[in-house]
Amino acid sequence: SAPGDPPRTIAHEKCLWHSTTMIQQPDNLPDDQIEVWQQAVEYFERAYRMQLQGDIASAIHDYKVSIRLFPTAEACTFLGWVFAHLKLYDAAIAACKRAIEIDPTFGNPYNDIGAYLLEEDRAAEAVPWLEQAILAPRYEARVFAYFNLGRARERLGDWYRALDLYQQAIAESAEFRPAQHAAHRLLTRLN
């Protein structure tokens, strides 16, 4: 954490890392690929369950099998999430970049790369990734990108822009406490 960042909690960490968008079947999937895709989804779902249960080794294995069977942006992104949990940020970023190659419209990997760069105190490098997440057509959890971009802007000293981004995160999800706390903390600092 950077000075001035709120203390970390498990709930906060979950908010920083991810939303749980599951795999969508590709359009126009040939009949001979449907079974392979279904197997890949089964491995992905099992990997996700293993991850939630704390069996990281099994999660990594099953995400990799899913990707080997039928590469999806979701499986690559979630594999990156596991690597980041282990603080293997280079591997996490590489997995997310692969996700973007597979589906550049999927917003999660852009946000996740930005979040991982923030964890490494590389706020300036995080900004373009987080901006791209906000613009991504297929992204159901834009609140995280607004919040993380606010964190990046705050660390870079652009406090008014950070406050605006925290407020945009709150507009996306009024219940999102990390953005509420960050906005309150920053307003206090600015007054």
Tab-separated table of C-alpha atoms in Angstrom:
chain	number	residue	atom	x	y	z
A	1	SER	CA	0.000	0.000	0.000
A	2	ALA	CA	1.100	3.551	-0.668
A	3	PRO	CA	1.014	6.140	2.113
A	4	GLY	CA	-2.512	7.449	2.528
A	5	ASP	CA	-4.138	4.335	1.060
A	6	PRO	CA	-6.779	2.800	3.317
A	7	PRO	CA	-5.797	-0.342	5.218
A	8	ARG	CA	-6.359	-3.553	3.309
A	9	THR	CA	-9.154	-5.943	4.183
A	10	ILE	CA	-10.173	-9.197	2.547
A	11	ALA	CA	-13.308	-7.543	1.160
A	12	HIS	CA	-11.181	-4.678	-0.190
A	13	GLU	CA	-8.831	-7.128	-1.899
A	14	LYS	CA	-11.766	-8.859	-3.582
A	15	CYS	CA	-12.962	-5.494	-4.864
A	16	LEU	CA	-9.550	-4.651	-6.247
A	17	TRP	CA	-9.075	-7.861	-8.130
A	18	HIS	CA	-12.126	-8.977	-9.882
A	19	SER	CA	-15.697	-9.445	-10.746
A	20	THR	CA	-16.884	-12.925	-11.500
A	21	THR	CA	-17.902	-12.803	-15.135
A	22	MET	CA	-18.215	-16.375	-16.338
A	23	ILE	CA	-17.378	-17.690	-19.803
A	24	GLN	CA	-19.746	-16.808	-22.622
A	25	GLN	CA	-20.094	-19.256	-25.497
A	26	PRO	CA	-18.612	-17.775	-28.678
A	27	ASP	CA	-20.977	-16.901	-31.495
A	28	ASN	CA	-21.017	-19.281	-34.456
A	29	LEU	CA	-19.112	-22.037	-32.630
A	30	PRO	CA	-18.736	-24.973	-35.080
A	31	ASP	CA	-20.511	-28.165	-34.004
A	32	ASP	CA	-17.216	-30.060	-33.738
A	33	GLN	CA	-15.946	-27.480	-31.204
A	34	ILE	CA	-18.973	-27.387	-28.873
A	35	GLU	CA	-17.895	-30.429	-26.836
A	36	VAL	CA	-14.321	-29.128	-26.504
A	37	TRP	CA	-15.658	-25.728	-25.433
A	38	GLN	CA	-17.935	-27.405	-22.863
A	39	GLN	CA	-14.957	-29.350	-21.449
A	40	ALA	CA	-12.966	-26.125	-21.221
A	41	VAL	CA	-15.846	-24.496	-19.330
A	42	GLU	CA	-16.004	-27.450	-16.923
A	43	TYR	CA	-12.280	-27.078	-16.169
A	44	PHE	CA	-12.709	-23.326	-15.786
A	45	GLU	CA	-15.595	-23.736	-13.335
A	46	ARG	CA	-13.686	-26.350	-11.341
A	47	ALA	CA	-10.618	-24.091	-11.274
A	48	TYR	CA	-12.748	-21.232	-9.967
A	49	ARG	CA	-14.196	-23.444	-7.205
A	50	MET	CA	-10.684	-24.617	-6.270
A	51	GLN	CA	-9.499	-21.013	-6.192
A	52	LEU	CA	-12.318	-20.006	-3.850
A	53	GLN	CA	-11.514	-22.974	-1.605
A	54	GLY	CA	-7.859	-21.918	-1.455
A	55	ASP	CA	-6.506	-24.844	-3.496
A	56	ILE	CA	-4.321	-22.624	-5.646
A	57	ALA	CA	-2.239	-25.393	-7.247
A	58	SER	CA	-5.369	-27.186	-8.497
A	59	ALA	CA	-6.847	-23.894	-9.680
A	60	ILE	CA	-3.735	-23.075	-11.723
A	61	HIS	CA	-3.709	-26.584	-13.211
A	62	ASP	CA	-7.384	-26.498	-14.175
A	63	TYR	CA	-7.241	-22.969	-15.628
A	64	LYS	CA	-4.282	-24.077	-17.762
A	65	VAL	CA	-6.165	-27.188	-18.948
A	66	SER	CA	-9.168	-25.019	-19.801
A	67	ILE	CA	-6.934	-22.674	-21.796
A	68	ARG	CA	-5.189	-25.557	-23.549
A	69	LEU	CA	-8.549	-27.079	-24.575
A	70	PHE	CA	-10.186	-23.835	-25.716
A	71	PRO	CA	-8.489	-20.520	-24.938
A	72	THR	CA	-10.883	-17.927	-23.522
A	73	ALA	CA	-10.314	-14.428	-22.252
A	74	GLU	CA	-12.050	-15.375	-19.010
A	75	ALA	CA	-9.814	-18.358	-18.225
A	76	CYS	CA	-6.660	-16.361	-18.999
A	77	THR	CA	-7.859	-13.469	-16.829
A	78	PHE	CA	-8.731	-15.724	-13.906
A	79	LEU	CA	-5.367	-17.498	-14.221
A	80	GLY	CA	-3.803	-14.053	-13.966
A	81	TRP	CA	-5.893	-13.405	-10.855
A	82	VAL	CA	-4.445	-16.541	-9.219
A	83	PHE	CA	-0.898	-15.509	-10.144
A	84	ALA	CA	-1.527	-12.057	-8.672
A	85	HIS	CA	-2.788	-13.641	-5.457
A	86	LEU	CA	0.667	-15.262	-5.272
A	87	LYS	CA	2.237	-11.850	-6.040
A	88	LEU	CA	3.530	-13.186	-9.373
A	89	TYR	CA	2.579	-9.971	-11.119
A	90	ASP	CA	4.613	-10.491	-14.309
A	91	ALA	CA	2.865	-13.833	-14.890
A	92	ALA	CA	-0.487	-12.259	-14.000
A	93	ILE	CA	0.014	-9.430	-16.481
A	94	ALA	CA	1.137	-11.871	-19.194
A	95	ALA	CA	-2.010	-13.962	-18.664
A	96	CYS	CA	-4.168	-10.834	-18.916
A	97	LYS	CA	-2.404	-9.726	-22.101
A	98	ARG	CA	-3.193	-13.149	-23.581
A	99	ALA	CA	-6.832	-12.611	-22.566
A	100	ILE	CA	-6.839	-9.298	-24.438
A	101	GLU	CA	-5.391	-10.996	-27.542
A	102	ILE	CA	-8.259	-13.501	-27.417
A	103	ASP	CA	-10.999	-10.917	-26.796
A	104	PRO	CA	-10.038	-7.231	-26.825
A	105	THR	CA	-13.632	-6.260	-25.906
A	106	PHE	CA	-13.428	-7.962	-22.476
A	107	GLY	CA	-12.783	-5.294	-19.831
A	108	ASN	CA	-11.650	-7.409	-16.885
A	109	PRO	CA	-8.055	-8.025	-18.016
A	110	TYR	CA	-7.450	-4.316	-18.659
A	111	ASN	CA	-8.622	-3.484	-15.139
A	112	ASP	CA	-6.640	-6.337	-13.662
A	113	ILE	CA	-3.403	-5.259	-15.368
A	114	GLY	CA	-3.971	-1.777	-13.971
A	115	ALA	CA	-4.612	-3.181	-10.483
A	116	TYR	CA	-1.474	-5.336	-10.633
A	117	LEU	CA	0.625	-2.360	-11.731
A	118	LEU	CA	-0.799	-0.390	-8.793
A	119	GLU	CA	0.257	-3.205	-6.469
A	120	GLU	CA	3.782	-2.722	-7.822
A	121	ASP	CA	3.608	1.069	-7.282
A	122	ARG	CA	3.555	1.702	-11.044
A	123	ALA	CA	0.595	4.097	-11.083
A	124	ALA	CA	1.555	5.965	-14.263
A	125	GLU	CA	1.762	2.677	-16.193
A	126	ALA	CA	-1.610	1.598	-14.782
A	127	VAL	CA	-3.518	4.619	-16.116
A	128	PRO	CA	-3.879	3.634	-19.806
A	129	TRP	CA	-4.936	0.086	-18.895
A	130	LEU	CA	-7.605	1.352	-16.517
A	131	GLU	CA	-8.836	3.915	-19.046
A	132	GLN	CA	-9.179	1.099	-21.584
A	133	ALA	CA	-11.142	-0.987	-19.051
A	134	ILE	CA	-13.651	1.842	-18.657
A	135	LEU	CA	-14.135	1.948	-22.434
A	136	ALA	CA	-14.341	-1.835	-22.953
A	137	PRO	CA	-17.661	-2.886	-24.495
A	138	ARG	CA	-17.877	-6.148	-22.529
A	139	TYR	CA	-17.315	-5.159	-18.919
A	140	GLU	CA	-19.992	-5.473	-16.269
A	141	ALA	CA	-17.930	-4.153	-13.341
A	142	ARG	CA	-16.767	-0.719	-14.474
A	143	VAL	CA	-16.904	0.373	-10.822
A	144	PHE	CA	-13.546	-1.364	-10.278
A	145	ALA	CA	-11.886	0.456	-13.176
A	146	TYR	CA	-13.162	3.843	-11.995
A	147	PHE	CA	-12.003	3.086	-8.462
A	148	ASN	CA	-8.582	1.790	-9.515
A	149	LEU	CA	-8.076	4.705	-11.912
A	150	GLY	CA	-8.952	7.002	-9.003
A	151	ARG	CA	-6.302	5.247	-6.904
A	152	ALA	CA	-3.752	5.727	-9.691
A	153	ARG	CA	-4.614	9.421	-10.137
A	154	GLU	CA	-4.458	9.969	-6.374
A	155	ARG	CA	-1.002	8.406	-6.178
A	156	LEU	CA	0.100	10.631	-9.045
A	157	GLY	CA	-1.067	13.710	-7.124
A	158	ASP	CA	-4.032	14.464	-9.386
A	159	TRP	CA	-6.413	14.656	-6.425
A	160	TYR	CA	-9.341	16.419	-8.106
A	161	ARG	CA	-9.390	13.906	-10.968
A	162	ALA	CA	-9.090	11.084	-8.416
A	163	LEU	CA	-12.061	12.442	-6.490
A	164	ASP	CA	-14.097	12.642	-9.698
A	165	LEU	CA	-13.227	9.011	-10.485
A	166	TYR	CA	-14.171	7.848	-6.988
A	167	GLN	CA	-17.501	9.645	-7.440
A	168	GLN	CA	-17.981	7.919	-10.808
A	169	ALA	CA	-17.326	4.575	-9.090
A	170	ILE	CA	-19.982	5.443	-6.504
A	171	ALA	CA	-22.380	6.402	-9.323
A	172	GLU	CA	-21.781	2.946	-10.849
A	173	SER	CA	-22.377	1.209	-7.518
A	174	ALA	CA	-23.614	3.260	-4.572
A	175	GLU	CA	-22.842	0.332	-2.240
A	176	PHE	CA	-19.134	0.203	-3.165
A	177	ARG	CA	-17.541	1.104	0.156
A	178	PRO	CA	-13.891	1.357	-0.962
A	179	ALA	CA	-14.828	4.235	-3.295
A	180	GLN	CA	-16.934	5.869	-0.576
A	181	HIS	CA	-14.031	5.694	1.881
A	182	ALA	CA	-11.521	6.939	-0.695
A	183	ALA	CA	-13.730	9.881	-1.691
A	184	HIS	CA	-14.321	10.816	1.950
A	185	ARG	CA	-10.602	10.549	2.762
A	186	LEU	CA	-9.673	12.686	-0.237
A	187	LEU	CA	-12.362	15.300	0.473
A	188	THR	CA	-11.015	15.585	4.017
A	189	ARG	CA	-7.510	16.055	2.647
A	190	LEU	CA	-8.639	18.705	0.159
A	191	ASN	CA	-10.545	20.761	2.758
